[in-house]
Structure formats: structure tokens, C-alpha cells
Coordinates of C-alpha atoms in Angstrom, one line a residue:
Chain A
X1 CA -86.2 -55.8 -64.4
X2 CA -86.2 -52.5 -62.8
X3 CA -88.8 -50.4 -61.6
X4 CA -88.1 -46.9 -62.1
X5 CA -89.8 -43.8 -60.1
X6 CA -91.0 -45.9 -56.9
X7 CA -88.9 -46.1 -53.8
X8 CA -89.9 -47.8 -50.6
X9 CA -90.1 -46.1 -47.0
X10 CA -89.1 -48.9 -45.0
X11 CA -91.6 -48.1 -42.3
X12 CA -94.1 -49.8 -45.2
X13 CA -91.9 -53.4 -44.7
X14 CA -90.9 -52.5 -40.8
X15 CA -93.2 -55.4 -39.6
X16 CA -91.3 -57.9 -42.4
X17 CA -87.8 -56.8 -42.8
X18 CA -84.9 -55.5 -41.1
X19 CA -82.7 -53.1 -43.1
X20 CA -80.5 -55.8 -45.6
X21 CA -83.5 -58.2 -45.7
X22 CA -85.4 -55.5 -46.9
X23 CA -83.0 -54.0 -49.4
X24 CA -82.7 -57.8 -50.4
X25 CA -86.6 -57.9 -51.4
X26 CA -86.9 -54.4 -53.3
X27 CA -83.8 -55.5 -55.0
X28 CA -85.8 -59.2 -55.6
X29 CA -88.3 -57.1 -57.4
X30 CA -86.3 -54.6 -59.1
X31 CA -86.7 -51.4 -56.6
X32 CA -83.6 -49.7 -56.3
X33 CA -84.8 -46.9 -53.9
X34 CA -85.4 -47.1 -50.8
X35 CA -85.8 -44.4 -47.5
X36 CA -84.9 -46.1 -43.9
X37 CA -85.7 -45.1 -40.6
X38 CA -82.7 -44.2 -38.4
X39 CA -83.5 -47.1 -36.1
X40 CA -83.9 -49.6 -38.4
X41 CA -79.7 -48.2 -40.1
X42 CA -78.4 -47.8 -36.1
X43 CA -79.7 -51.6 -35.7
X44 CA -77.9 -52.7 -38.6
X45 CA -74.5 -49.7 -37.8
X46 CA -74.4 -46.9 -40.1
X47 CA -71.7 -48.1 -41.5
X48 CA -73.0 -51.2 -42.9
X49 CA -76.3 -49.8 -44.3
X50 CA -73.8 -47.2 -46.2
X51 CA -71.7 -49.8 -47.6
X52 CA -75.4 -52.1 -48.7
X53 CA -77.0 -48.7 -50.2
X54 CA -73.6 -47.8 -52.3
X55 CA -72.4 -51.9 -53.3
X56 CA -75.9 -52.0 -54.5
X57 CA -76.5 -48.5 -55.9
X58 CA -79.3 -47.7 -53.9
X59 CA -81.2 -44.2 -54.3
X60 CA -82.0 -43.1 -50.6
X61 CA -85.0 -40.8 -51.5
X62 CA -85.1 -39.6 -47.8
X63 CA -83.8 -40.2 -44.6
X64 CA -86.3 -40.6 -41.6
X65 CA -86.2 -38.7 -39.7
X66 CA -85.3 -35.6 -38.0
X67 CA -87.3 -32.5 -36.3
X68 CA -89.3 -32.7 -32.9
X69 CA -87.6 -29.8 -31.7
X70 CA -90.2 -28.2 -29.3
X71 CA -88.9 -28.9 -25.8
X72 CA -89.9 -28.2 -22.2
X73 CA -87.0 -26.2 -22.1
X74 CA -83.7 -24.4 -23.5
X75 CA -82.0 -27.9 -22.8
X76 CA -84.7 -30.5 -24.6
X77 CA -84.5 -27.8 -27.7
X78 CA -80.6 -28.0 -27.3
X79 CA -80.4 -31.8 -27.0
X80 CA -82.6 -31.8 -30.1
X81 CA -80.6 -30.0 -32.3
X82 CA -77.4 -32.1 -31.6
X83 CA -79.6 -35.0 -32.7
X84 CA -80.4 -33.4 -35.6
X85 CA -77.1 -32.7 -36.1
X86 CA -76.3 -36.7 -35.9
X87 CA -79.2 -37.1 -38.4
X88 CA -77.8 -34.9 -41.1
X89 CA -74.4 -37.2 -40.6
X90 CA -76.3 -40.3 -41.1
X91 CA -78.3 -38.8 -43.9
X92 CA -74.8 -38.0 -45.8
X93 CA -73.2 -41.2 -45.1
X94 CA -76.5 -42.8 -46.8
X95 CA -76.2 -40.6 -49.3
X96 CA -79.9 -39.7 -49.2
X97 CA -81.4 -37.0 -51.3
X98 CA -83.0 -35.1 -48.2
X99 CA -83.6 -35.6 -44.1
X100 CA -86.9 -35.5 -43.5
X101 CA -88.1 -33.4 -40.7
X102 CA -91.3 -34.0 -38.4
X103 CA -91.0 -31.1 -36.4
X104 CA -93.0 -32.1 -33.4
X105 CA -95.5 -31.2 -31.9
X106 CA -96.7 -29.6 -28.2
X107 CA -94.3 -30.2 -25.7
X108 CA -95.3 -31.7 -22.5
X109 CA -99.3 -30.3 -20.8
X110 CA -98.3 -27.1 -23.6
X111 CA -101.2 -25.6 -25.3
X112 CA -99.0 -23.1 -26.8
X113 CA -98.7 -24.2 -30.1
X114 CA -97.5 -20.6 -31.5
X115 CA -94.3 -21.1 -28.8
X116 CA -94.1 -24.9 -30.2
X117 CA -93.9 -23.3 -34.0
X118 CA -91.2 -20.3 -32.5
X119 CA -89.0 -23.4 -31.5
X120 CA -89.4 -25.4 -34.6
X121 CA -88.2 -22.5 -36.6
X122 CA -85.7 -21.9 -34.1
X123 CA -84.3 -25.7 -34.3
X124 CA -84.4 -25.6 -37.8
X125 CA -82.5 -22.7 -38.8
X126 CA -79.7 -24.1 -36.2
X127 CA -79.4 -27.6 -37.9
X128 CA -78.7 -25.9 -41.5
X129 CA -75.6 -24.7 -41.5
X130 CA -74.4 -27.8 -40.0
X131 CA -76.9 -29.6 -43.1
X132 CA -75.7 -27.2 -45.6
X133 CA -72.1 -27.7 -45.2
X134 CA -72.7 -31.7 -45.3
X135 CA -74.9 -31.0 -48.6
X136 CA -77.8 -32.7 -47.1
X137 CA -81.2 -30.7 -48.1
X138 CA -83.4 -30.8 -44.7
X139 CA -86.9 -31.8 -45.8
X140 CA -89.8 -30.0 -43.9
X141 CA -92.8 -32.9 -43.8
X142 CA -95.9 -30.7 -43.2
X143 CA -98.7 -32.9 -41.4
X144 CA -101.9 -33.6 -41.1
X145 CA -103.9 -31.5 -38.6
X146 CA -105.0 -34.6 -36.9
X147 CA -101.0 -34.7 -35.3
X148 CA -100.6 -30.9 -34.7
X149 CA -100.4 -31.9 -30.8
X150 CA -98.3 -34.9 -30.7
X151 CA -96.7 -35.2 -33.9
X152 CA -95.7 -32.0 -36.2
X153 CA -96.8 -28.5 -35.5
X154 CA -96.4 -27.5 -39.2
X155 CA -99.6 -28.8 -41.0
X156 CA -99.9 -27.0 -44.4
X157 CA -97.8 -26.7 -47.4
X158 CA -97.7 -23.4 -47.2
X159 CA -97.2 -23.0 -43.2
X160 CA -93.9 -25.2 -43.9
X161 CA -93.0 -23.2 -47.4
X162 CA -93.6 -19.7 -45.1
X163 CA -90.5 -21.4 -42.8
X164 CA -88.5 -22.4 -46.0
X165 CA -88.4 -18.9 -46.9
X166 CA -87.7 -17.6 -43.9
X167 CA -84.8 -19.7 -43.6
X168 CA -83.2 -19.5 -46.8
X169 CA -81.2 -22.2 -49.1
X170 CA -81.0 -25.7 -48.5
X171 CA -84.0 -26.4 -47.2
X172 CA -87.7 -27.3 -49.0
X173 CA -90.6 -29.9 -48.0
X174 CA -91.2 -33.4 -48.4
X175 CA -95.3 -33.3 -49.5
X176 CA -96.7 -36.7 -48.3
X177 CA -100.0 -37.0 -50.2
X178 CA -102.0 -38.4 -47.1
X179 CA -101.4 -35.2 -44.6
X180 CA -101.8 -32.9 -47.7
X181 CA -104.9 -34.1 -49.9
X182 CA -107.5 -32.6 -48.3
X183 CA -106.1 -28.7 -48.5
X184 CA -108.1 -26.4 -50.7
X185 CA -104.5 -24.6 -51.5
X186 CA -102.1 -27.9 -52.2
X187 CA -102.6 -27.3 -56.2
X188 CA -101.0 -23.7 -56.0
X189 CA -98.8 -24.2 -53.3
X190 CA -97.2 -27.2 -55.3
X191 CA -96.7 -25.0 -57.8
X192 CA -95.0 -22.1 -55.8
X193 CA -92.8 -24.8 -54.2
X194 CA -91.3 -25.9 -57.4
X195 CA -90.9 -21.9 -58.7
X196 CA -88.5 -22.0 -56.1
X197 CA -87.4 -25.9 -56.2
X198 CA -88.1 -26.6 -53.1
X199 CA -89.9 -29.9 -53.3
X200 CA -87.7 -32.7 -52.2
X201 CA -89.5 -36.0 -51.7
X202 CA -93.2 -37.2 -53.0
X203 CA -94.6 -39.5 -50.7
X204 CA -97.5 -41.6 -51.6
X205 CA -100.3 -43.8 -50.0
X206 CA -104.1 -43.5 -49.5
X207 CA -106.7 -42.1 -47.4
X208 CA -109.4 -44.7 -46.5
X209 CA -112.9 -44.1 -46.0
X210 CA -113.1 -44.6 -42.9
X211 CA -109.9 -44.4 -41.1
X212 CA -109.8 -46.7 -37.9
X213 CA -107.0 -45.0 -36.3
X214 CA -104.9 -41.9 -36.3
X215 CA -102.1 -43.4 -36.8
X216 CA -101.8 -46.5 -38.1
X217 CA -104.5 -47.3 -40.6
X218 CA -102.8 -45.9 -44.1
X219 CA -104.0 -47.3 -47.2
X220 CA -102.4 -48.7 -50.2
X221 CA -102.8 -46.6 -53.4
X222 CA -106.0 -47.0 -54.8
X223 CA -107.9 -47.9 -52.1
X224 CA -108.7 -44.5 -50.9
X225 CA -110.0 -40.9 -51.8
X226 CA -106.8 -39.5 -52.6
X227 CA -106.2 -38.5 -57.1
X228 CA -102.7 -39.5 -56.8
X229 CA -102.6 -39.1 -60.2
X230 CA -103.5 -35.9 -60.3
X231 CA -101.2 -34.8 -57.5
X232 CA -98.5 -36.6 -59.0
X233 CA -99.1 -34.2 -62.1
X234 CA -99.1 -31.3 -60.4
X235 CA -95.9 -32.2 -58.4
X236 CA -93.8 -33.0 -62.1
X237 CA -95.4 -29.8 -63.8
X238 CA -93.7 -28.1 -60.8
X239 CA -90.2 -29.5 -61.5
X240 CA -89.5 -32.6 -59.4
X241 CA -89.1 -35.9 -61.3
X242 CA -87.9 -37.6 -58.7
X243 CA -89.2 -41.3 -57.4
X244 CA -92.4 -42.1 -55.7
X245 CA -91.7 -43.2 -52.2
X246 CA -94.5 -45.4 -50.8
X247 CA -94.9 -45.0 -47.1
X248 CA -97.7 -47.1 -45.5
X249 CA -98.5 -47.6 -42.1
X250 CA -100.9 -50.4 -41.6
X251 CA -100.9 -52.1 -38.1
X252 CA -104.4 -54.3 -38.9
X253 CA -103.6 -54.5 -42.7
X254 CA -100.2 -54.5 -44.9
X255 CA -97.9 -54.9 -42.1
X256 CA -99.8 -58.1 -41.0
X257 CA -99.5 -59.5 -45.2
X258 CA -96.4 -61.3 -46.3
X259 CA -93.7 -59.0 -47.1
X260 CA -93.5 -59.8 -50.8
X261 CA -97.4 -59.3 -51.4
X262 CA -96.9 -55.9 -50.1
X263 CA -93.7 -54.9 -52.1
X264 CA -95.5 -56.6 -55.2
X265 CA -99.1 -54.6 -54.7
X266 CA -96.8 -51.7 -54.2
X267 CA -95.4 -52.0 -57.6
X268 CA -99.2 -52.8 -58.9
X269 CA -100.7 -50.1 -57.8
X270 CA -97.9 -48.0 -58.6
X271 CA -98.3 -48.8 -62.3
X272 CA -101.7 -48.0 -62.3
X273 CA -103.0 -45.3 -59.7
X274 CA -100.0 -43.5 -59.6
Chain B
X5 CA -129.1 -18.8 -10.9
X6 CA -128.6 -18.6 -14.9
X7 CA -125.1 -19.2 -16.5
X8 CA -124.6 -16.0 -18.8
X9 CA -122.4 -17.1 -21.9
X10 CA -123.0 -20.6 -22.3
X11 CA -125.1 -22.7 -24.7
X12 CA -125.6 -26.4 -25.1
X13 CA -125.0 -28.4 -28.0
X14 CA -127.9 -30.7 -27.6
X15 CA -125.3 -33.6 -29.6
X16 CA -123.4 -33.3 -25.8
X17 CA -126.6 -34.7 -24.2
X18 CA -127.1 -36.9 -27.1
X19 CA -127.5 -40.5 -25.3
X20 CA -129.0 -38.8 -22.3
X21 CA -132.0 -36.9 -23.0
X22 CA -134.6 -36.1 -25.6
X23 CA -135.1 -32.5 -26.8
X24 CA -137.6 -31.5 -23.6
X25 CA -135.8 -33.4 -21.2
X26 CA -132.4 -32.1 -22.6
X27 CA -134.3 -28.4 -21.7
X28 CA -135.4 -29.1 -18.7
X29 CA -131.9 -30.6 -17.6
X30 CA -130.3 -27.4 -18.7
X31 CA -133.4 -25.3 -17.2
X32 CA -132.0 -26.6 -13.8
X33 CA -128.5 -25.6 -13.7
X34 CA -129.8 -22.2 -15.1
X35 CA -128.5 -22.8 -18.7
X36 CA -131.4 -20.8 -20.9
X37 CA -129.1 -21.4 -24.5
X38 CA -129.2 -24.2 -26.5
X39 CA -128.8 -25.5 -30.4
X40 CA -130.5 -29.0 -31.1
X41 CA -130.4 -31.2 -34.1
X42 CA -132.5 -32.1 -36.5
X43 CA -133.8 -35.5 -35.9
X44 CA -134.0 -34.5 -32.3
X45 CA -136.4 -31.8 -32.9
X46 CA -138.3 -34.0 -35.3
X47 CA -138.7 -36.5 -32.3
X48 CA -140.7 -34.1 -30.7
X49 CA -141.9 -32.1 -33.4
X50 CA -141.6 -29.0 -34.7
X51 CA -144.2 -26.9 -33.2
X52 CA -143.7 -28.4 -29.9
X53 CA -139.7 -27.8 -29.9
X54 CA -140.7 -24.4 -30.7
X55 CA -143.1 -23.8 -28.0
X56 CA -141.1 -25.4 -25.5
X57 CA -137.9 -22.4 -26.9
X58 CA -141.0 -19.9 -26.9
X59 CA -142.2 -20.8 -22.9
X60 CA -138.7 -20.6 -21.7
X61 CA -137.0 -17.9 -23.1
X62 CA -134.9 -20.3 -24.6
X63 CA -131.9 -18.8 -27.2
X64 CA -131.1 -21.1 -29.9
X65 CA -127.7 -20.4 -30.8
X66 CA -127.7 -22.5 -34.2
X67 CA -129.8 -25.3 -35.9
X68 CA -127.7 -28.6 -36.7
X69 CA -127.7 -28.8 -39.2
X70 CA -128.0 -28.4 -43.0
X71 CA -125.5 -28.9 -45.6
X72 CA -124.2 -32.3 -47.3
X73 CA -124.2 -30.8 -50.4
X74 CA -122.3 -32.9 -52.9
X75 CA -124.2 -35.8 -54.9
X76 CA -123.5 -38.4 -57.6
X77 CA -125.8 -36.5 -60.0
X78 CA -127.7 -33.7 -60.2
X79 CA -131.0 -35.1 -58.5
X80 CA -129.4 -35.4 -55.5
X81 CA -127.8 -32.3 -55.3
X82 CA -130.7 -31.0 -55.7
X83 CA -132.6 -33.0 -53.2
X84 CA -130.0 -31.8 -51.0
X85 CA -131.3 -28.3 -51.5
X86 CA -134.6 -29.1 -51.0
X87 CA -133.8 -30.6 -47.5
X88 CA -131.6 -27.5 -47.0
X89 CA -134.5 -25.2 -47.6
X90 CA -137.0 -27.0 -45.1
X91 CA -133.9 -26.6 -42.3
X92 CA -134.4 -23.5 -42.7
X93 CA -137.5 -23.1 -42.6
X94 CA -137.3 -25.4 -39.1
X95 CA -134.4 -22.8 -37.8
X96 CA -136.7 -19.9 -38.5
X97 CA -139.8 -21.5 -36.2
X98 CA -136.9 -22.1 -33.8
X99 CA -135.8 -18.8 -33.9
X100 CA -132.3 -19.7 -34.1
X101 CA -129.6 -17.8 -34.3
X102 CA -127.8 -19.6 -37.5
X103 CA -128.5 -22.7 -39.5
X104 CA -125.0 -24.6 -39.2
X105 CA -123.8 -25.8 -42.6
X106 CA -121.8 -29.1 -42.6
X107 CA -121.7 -28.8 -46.1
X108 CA -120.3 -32.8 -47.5
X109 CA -117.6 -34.8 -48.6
X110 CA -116.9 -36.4 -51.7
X111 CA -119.7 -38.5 -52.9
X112 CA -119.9 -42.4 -53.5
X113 CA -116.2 -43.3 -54.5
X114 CA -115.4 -40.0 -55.8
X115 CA -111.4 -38.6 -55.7
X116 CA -112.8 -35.4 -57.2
X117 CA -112.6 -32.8 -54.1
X118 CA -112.8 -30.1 -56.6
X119 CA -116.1 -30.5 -57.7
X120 CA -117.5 -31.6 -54.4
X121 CA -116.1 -27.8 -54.1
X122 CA -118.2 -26.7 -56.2
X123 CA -121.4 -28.6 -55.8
X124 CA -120.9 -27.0 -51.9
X125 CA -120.7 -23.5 -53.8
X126 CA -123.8 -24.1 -55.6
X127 CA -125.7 -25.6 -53.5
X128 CA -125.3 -23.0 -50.6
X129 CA -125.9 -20.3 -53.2
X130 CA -129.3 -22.0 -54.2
X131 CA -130.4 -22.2 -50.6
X132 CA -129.2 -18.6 -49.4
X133 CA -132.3 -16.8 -51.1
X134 CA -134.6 -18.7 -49.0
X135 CA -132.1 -18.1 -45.9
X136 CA -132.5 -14.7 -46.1
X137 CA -136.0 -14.1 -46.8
X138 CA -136.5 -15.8 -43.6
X139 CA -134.2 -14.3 -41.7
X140 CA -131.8 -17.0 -40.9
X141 CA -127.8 -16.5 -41.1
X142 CA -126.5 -19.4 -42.7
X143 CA -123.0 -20.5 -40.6
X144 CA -120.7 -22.7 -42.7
X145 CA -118.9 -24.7 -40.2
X146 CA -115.3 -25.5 -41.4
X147 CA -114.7 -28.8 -40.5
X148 CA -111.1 -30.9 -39.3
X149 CA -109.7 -31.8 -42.0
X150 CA -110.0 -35.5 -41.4
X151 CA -113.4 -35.3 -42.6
X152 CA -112.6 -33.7 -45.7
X153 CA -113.7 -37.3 -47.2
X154 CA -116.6 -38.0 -45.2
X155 CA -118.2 -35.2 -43.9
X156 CA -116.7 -31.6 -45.1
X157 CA -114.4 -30.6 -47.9
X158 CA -114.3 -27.3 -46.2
X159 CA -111.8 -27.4 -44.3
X160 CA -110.3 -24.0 -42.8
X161 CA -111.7 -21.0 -41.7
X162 CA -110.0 -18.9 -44.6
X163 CA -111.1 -21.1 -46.9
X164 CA -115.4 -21.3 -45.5
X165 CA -114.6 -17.0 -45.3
X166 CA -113.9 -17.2 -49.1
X167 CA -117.1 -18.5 -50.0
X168 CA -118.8 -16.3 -48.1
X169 CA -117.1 -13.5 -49.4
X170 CA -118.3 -15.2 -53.1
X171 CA -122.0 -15.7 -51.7
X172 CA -122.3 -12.4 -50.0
X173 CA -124.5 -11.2 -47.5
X174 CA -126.7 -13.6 -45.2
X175 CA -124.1 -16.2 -44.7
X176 CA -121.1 -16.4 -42.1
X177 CA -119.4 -18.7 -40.5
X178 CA -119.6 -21.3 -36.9
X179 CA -115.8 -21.3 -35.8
X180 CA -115.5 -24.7 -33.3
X181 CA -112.3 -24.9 -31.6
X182 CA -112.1 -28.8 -32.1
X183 CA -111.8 -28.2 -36.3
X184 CA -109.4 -25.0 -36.3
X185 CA -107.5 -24.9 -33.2
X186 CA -104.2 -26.1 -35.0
X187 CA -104.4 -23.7 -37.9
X188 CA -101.5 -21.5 -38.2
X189 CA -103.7 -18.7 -39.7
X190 CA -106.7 -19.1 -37.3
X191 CA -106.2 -16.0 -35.3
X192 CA -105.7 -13.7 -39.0
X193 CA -108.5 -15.4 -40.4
X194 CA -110.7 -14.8 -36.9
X195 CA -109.7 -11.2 -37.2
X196 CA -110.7 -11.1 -41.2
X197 CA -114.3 -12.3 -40.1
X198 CA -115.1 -10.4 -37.4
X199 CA -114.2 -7.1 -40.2
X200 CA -116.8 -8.6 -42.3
X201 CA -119.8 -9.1 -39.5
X202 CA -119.4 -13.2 -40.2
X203 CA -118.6 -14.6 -36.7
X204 CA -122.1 -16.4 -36.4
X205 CA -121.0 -19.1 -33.2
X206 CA -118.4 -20.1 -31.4
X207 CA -118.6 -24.1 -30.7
X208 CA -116.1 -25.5 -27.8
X209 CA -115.3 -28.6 -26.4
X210 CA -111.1 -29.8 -26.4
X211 CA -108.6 -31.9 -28.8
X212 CA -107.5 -34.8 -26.2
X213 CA -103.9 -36.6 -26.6
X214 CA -104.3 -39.2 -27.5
X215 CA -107.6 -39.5 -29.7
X216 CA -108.5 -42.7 -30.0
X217 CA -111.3 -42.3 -32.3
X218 CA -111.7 -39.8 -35.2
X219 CA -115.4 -39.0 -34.6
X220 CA -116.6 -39.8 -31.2
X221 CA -113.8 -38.8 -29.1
X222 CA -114.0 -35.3 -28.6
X223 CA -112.8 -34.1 -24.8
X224 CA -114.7 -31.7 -21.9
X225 CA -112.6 -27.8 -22.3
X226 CA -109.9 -28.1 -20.4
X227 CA -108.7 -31.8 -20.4
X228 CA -107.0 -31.4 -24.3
X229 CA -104.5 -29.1 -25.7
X230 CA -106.8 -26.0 -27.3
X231 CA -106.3 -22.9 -25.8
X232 CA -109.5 -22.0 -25.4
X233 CA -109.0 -18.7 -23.4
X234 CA -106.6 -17.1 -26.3
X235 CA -109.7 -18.3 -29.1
X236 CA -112.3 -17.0 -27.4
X237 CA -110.2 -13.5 -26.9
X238 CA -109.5 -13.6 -30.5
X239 CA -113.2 -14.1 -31.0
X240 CA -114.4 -11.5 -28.8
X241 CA -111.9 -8.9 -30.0
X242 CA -113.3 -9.9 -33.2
X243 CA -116.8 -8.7 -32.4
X244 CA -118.9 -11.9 -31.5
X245 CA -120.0 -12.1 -28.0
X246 CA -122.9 -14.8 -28.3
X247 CA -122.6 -17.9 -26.0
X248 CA -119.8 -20.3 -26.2
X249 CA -121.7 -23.3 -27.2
X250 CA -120.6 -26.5 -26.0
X251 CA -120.7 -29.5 -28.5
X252 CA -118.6 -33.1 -27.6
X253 CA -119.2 -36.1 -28.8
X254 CA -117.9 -39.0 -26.9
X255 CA -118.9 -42.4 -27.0
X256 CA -116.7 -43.8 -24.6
X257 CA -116.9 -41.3 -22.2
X258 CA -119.1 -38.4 -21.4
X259 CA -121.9 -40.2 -22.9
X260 CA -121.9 -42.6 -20.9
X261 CA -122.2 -40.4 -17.8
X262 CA -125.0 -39.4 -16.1
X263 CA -126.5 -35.9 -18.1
X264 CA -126.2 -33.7 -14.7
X265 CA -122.8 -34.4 -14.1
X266 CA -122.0 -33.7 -17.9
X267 CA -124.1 -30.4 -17.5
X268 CA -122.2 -29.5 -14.0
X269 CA -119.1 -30.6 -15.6
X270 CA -119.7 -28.3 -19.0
X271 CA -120.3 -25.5 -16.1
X272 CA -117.7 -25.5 -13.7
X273 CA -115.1 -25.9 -17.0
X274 CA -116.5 -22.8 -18.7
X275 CA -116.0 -20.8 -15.4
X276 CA -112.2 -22.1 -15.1
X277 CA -110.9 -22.4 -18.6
X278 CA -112.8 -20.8 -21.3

């Protein structure tokens, strides 16, 4: 039996699985897309993930990730790019539908964060051609506020939609529900991201009440504030039909559960919340 | 010797001094502005906590706080109000500058931000008449947007300048460095309110890498990543020149130091980096 419209960010299963194992339990219960991490395809050679994802027919909703582009200096930016530029390889030998890009965040003691934003834009539009020309869509994650120092300086939907149209074709956003709930604007900037079909991924999870950590204390659907549903019906009204990808990190929660509970609840709450 | 240009938020001496003592404290390293809280100037009561601003001079640069606006029903939105209206009436025997508006999250186990939305709309506009006949500026206080759940679902400064722009006159906005400072549109949106007359206080303290706690970990100016010193330009440029008013809560840290070096510290940090 197959689930269809739900893929599986393997940072949700990176406490349980390496890559094959955990190809091998989505495929167990009938999840046939997934979105790795590049370390968790370099441990296992790009090669061999490749050939697993295409023997098996995997979808690869995303590949995570590239971005953190703001650098100390003209060298950290440079040496940046060129990993980008690895990334977008990987991403077309997966196959995936997009590369997700966290763009980074301050570099070093900055507080400069409009400099930080200069070199994200700067980064990006010199990984495109290189991403257009291997048909890989680069996907700008905006998010949340709470990482604007140490994570991704682009923190809105339509901060990272002002970029995409700045930089022209083959680029759009992956919208994560968890760093782009809260924003008064997310219903009309959904909609003026699929006027131009720029959304690439739908990522899904849940805000708790409270959250314990900055980082590491995502919820499973349903257990939070967030109307996934809702979202989720904006996001399809604005043109993009394509899987669900459930991305959960939990280091006091799901990623201490057995592996299969967490793919099954997944698929649960998928079917109901979602 | 008084220290021109800076005000204490009384939260910052939370755990080390009561309303008069908190005065006094400030009294000796020349500090003559300060905003308080609710239950602290209940501790003391009223009419005393006004004397006691009276005596010294003091200038109360806001009132914390009104606001929590959204309820389950409508009884408690409007019991809401009624509380609203009696802050009010506390900020105008204070003669404080503003009374700041932490308006609410969702309530109980709502997903519904919309309507919390709009219960914050409506309740504000029920308790601005009463604002303005007494003469007190009502400062919505846009909060980070991890409280949107918990605390505030407003959540940038263009969005709190909307409503006020809706509610019209007698209502502005308290722009704190901690909730905005990564908001690509903070310096437009700074400029937009200082057009309109709606810059109402200026709160500072610093975003610290890492935070280890979502609430209680705010950091002493100058230790985090805000630029303080391009903010407070913006600010200024925008019209406002009240004190920069120092609010940090911090468990684990500055309150747990003694109150005089927390006062000396606030101080010496406003000379050097604000």
C-alpha cells in the first residue's frame, strides 16, 4: 500500500536510520518520497544513494541543503558558492525536485545583518546558472526570526520571494509551516508565490506550546498551534500539488521513539491533520 | 549626576527590588526614568507608586502592561477589556508616558490566529475611548514572533502600524529591539511611524547567540548581535527622542546578580553601545 502526498525529511529518522535503512522503512510502510541530508548521501557515496532512490523510484522532494553564504570575507563567500555548486551536482544526481537553501545567517561577531542579506543575494545569484544549467530549482527556505543570527537571514515569505524576483528563473521557496505560521502576510504571499510558480517544497510539522528549545523541540502534526490544514489549502489553491514532506526535529521526543512509531504516527497524523 | 536618555524597565530589576527600592536603586546612579509593571505597582499600591513618581520627578516611560486580548468566548474578551480599562486608569495616576499593549496569543488550544487577530482589533478599539479621555497613548508592542502562540499574534512593526492606522488617533506603537531587530522591513516601517507621530518607546536590551531559552534569556546591549546604534538612529531620525528603556529578562543571568551591578552595568553599556 502506498501513501501518496507525504515524503520524509530524513533529519525526522536521523537518530534511527542511516540513508538505505531508512529508505528501507518508508518503503516498509509505503512512502516513496523521501528528502536526505547531504551528510547522511556522502556517508553512504552519492553514488549509491542515486542508484537506491532510482532502483526504488524514489521522489526526492528536496535536497538538504545548501545556502550559508554570508562569510567573514571574499574567500568564506567564494568557498561557499563552490559548495553550493557541489550541492546542485548532488541534488541532480538524486534527482530531487529542488536544493533547499538555508542561507545563513551573521557571520562571525557581525551585527550587520543588511551586509549578511547583500551576500546571500550575492551567493545565490552565482549558484544559478550553474543550478539552472543542471535543471535543479534552488529552493529559498525562509526562517523563523528566532535563527536570523545563526541560521538564515531571510525570515519571511515575502523577504525570500523579493530575492526570487530579483534573481529571475529557476529559483522559488521551500515554505516550512513551522518558521512561517505565525506571519500575518503568509495567506497572500502563498498566493503570489504560486501566480508566479515559485513554490517548490511544503514542509510540515508543528509548533508546541511551549517550545523547550530553539532548535530542537519540533512537534508532530497535531500536537501544536499550527492549521496545517488550512495552510495546506492555501498552498494547493496556489498551484503546487506536490507531497508533504515531514521534517521534525525532536532531540527529547521523536528522535528518542522507535523508528517505526515515528514513520507510522507520521502517516497518522498525516491522514488526519494534514 | 543624572543619566539623560535612559529609563528602566523595572522587569530588569525584577528579582532584585520591589517598586520603591527598584527607585531608590536607580535614584542612586542618577537614573530619574522608569516603567514598572503591574503587579509590582500593586505591591505597593497605587497611590503610593504614584507619590513616590510625584516626589522624585520620576518619568514613566510606559505602564506594563495591558493587552491579552483574545478569549474562548466573549466573557472573557470582554473581561479582558475591563482589566484593560483599569490599566489605564493606573497609567494615567502614574503619569506614564504610554500603556504597553502585549495584546495575546491564541486562546486555550485554538489554531485560529485570525481571529485572535481580530479579537486584538476589537478589543483595543473598545479600550482606546477610555485611553484617550485620559490622556494615555496606548503602545502596541509587536512582539518576536515566537510568541505569536503564547503571548502576541502581533508580530512585526508593519503589521502593529496597520492597526493603528485602522484604530486612529491615541494609539502608537513600543518598538523593542529584542522582537524587531531581524526584520528586513524594520528600518521602512521605523520611518512610516515616525511620519504618522506613533513612535511611543524604544525598549533595548540584545539578541544573544546562542539563546538558550525562549523567554528568560534576553542579553545586556552589547553582548548579542542587534545593532543597537543604527536602530536608535533610525529611531531618532524618525522623530522619537524619549529614553531608551532598558527591559532584559534573564533568569540565568542578570537576575541573579546583585541590582547595582545590573544598574552600573545597564549604564556603562548605554554610554558605549547604544
Amino acid at each position: 500500500m502506498s501513501v501518496q502526498g507525504l515524503s520524509i525529511n530524513l533529519a525526522t529518522l536521523r537518530s534511527h536510520y542511516g540513508f538505505a535503512a531508512a529508505v528501507d522503512a518508508c518503503l516498509a510502510y509505503g512512502i516513496t518520497a523521501i528528502a536526505p541530508w547531504r551528510d547522511q548521501v556522502e556517508a553512504i557515496g552519492l553514488g549509491e544513494a542515486a542508484r537506491i532512490v532510482k532502483m526504488n523510484g524514489l521522489q526526492v522532494t528536496g535536497h538538504c541543503r545548501g545556502g550559508m553564504f554570508p562569510a567573514a570575507d571574499k574567500t568564506g563567500l567564494a568557498a561557499a558558492i563552490d559548495d553550493n555548486k557541489r550541492a546542485v551536482d548532488e541534488a541532480a544526481a538524486l534527482g530531487a525536485d529542488c536544493l533547499v537553501m538555508v542561507v545563513g545567517g551573521l557571520p562571525g561577531a557581525s551585527k550587520d545583518i543588511e551586509s549578511a542579506r547583500a551576500m546571500v543575494a550575492d551567493g545565490l545569484a552565482a549558484v544559478l546558472p550553474h543550478a539552472r544549467a543542471c535543471r535543479v530549482p534552488l529552493a529559498i527556505e525562509p526562517l523563523h526570526p528566532m535563527y536570523a543570527a545563526d541560521r538564515a537571514c531571510v525570515n519571511t515569505l515575502e523577504q525570500a520571494l523579493d530575492l526570487c524576483d530579483a534573481l529571475g528563473t529557476g529559483i522559488g521557496v521551500a515554505i516550512d509551516v513551522y518558521h512561517t505560521w505565525w506571519d500575518p502576510k503568509i495567506r497572500a504571499q502563498i498566493a503570489r508565490a504560486g501566480r508566479n510558480g515559485q513554490i517548490l517544497a511544503h514542509h510540515i510539522c508543528d509548533w508546541l506550546v511551549p517550545t523547550r528549545d530553539l532548535l530542537l523541540d519540533r512537534g508532530m502534526m497535531g500536537d501544536g498551534v499550527i492549521d496545517l490544514k488550512q495552510i495546506r489549502g492555501d498552498i494547493e489553491r496556489a498551484g503546487f500539488h506536490g507531497p508533504q514532506e515531514v521534517e521534525i526535529f525532536s532531540s527529547e521526543n521523536w528522535w528518542k521513539r522507535p523508528g517505526e512509531e515515528v514513520i507510522a504516527t507520521c502517516i497518522d497524523r498525516y491522514r488526519t491533520v494534514c
